[in-house]
Coordinates of C-alpha atoms in Angstrom, one line a residue:
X1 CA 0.0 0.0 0.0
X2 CA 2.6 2.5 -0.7
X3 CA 1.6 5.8 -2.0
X4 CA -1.5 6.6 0.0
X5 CA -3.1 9.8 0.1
X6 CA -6.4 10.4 1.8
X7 CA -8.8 12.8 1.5
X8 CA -9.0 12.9 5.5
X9 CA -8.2 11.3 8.9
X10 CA -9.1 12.3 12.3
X11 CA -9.3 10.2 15.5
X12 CA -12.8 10.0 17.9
X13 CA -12.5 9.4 21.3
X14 CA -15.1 7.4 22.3
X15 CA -13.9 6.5 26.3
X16 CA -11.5 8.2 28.4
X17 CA -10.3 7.1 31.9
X18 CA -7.6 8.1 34.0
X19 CA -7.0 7.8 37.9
X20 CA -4.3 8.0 40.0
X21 CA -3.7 5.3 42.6
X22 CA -1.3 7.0 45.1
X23 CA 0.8 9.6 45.0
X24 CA 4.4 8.9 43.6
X25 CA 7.0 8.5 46.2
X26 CA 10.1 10.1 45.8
X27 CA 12.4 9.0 43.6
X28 CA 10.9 6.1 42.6
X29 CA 11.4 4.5 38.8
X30 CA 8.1 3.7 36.8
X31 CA 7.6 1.7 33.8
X32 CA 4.5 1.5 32.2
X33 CA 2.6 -1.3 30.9
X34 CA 0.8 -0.8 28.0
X35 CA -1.3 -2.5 25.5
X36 CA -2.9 -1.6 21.4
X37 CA -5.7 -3.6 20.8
X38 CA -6.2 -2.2 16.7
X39 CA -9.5 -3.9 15.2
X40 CA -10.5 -6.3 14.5
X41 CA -14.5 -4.9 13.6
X42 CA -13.7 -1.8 11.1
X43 CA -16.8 -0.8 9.6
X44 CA -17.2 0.5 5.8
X45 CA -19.3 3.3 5.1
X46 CA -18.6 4.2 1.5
X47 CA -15.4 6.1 1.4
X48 CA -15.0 6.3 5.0
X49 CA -13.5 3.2 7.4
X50 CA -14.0 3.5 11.0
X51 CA -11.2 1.6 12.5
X52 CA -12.0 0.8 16.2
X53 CA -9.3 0.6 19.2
X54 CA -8.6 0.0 22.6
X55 CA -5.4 0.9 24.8
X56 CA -5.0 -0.2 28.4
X57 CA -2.0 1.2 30.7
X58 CA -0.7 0.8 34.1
X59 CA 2.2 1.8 36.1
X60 CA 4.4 -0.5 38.1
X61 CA 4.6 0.6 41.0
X62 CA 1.1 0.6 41.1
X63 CA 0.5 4.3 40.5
X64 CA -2.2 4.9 37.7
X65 CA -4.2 3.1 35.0
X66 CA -5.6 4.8 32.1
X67 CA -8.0 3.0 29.6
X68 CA -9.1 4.5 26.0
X69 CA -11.6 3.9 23.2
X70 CA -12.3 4.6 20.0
X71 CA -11.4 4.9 16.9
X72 CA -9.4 6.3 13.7
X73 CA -11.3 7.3 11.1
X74 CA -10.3 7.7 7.5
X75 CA -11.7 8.8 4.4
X76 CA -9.9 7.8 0.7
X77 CA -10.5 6.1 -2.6
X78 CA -13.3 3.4 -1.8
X79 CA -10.7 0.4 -3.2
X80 CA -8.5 1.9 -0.7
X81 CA -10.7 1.8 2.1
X82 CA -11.8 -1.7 1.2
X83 CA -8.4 -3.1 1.2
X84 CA -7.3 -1.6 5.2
X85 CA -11.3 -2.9 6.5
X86 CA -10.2 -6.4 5.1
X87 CA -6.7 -5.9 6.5
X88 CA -8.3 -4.7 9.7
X89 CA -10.7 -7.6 9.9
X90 CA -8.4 -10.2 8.8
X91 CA -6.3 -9.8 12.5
X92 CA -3.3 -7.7 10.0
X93 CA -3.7 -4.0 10.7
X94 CA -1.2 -2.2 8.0
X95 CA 1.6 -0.6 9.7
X96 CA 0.5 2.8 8.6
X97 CA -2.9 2.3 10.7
X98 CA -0.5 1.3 13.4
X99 CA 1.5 4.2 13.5
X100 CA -1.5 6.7 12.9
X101 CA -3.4 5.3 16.3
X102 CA -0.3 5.3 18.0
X103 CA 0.5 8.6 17.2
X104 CA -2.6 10.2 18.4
X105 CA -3.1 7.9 21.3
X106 CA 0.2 8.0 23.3
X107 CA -0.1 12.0 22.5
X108 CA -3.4 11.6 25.0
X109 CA -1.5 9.3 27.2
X110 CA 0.7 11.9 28.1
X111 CA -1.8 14.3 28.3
X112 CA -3.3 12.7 30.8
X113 CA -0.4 11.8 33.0
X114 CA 0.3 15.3 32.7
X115 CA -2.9 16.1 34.1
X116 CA -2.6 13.6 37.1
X117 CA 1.2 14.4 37.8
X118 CA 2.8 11.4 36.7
X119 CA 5.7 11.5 34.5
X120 CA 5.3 10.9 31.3
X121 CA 5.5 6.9 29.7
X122 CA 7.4 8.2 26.8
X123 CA 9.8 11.4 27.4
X124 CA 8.8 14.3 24.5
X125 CA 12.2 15.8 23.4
X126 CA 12.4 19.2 23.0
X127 CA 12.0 20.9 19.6
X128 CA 15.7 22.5 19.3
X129 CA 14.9 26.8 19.5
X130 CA 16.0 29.1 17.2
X131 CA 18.2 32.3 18.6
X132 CA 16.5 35.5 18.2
X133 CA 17.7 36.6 14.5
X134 CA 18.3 33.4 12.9
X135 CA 16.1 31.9 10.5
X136 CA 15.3 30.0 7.2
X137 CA 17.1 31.3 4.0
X138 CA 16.0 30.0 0.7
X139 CA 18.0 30.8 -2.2

């Protein structure tokens, strides 16, 4: 499925939970468990495929848990759209699905660890500034 281009994509949120467990005590390391269920019931409406998901997370130590539904939602050629439902439904999500969900569901993963003052699962580096002055030149 290379070269794809849709005519949109978006992401509904059909469920959102978050609670904190305990405060965090000092100095303690976290890991997070976390686990992508992608599928398998996408639904075809003509051009549109509404791919459903569903992310559980926990901390160890036992600090939070954070559950998510929904699901991505994409709108493209109808042979297209046919071919990533059957993928979808056949237990195979494409790697480009994959990404997509992921992208806009650990984005509200830390979100809400923000919001509940936990750390965040996956660090977000820094976009590098630029100095006051310096910019793009094109020639």
């Amino acid at each position: 499925m290379s070269g794809l281009a849709f005519k949109a994509v978006g992401i509904r949120y059909d469920y959102l939970h978050a609670e904190r467990l305990q405060l965090i005590p000092q100095q303690t390391p976290i890991t997070f468990n976390v686990n992508l269920v992608i599928g398998p019931n996408a639904l075809v409406r003509g051009d549109v495929v509404e791919i459903p998901f569903s992310l559980a997370a926990s901390s160890n130590p036992s600090l939070v848990n954070i559950s998510i539904r929904g699901a991505l939602v994409i709108q493209g050629d109808a042979k297209q759209i046919e071919d990533i439902a059957k993928s979808i439904n056949s237990g195979k999500p494409p790697q480009f699905v994959q990404v997509m969900i992921g992208q806009y569901v650990f984005f509200e993963v830390n979100l809400l660890l923000k919001e509940l003052g936990i750390p965040p699962a996956m660090p977000i580096t820094p976009q590098p500034q630029q100095r006051q002055g310096e910019g793009m030149m094109y020639a």
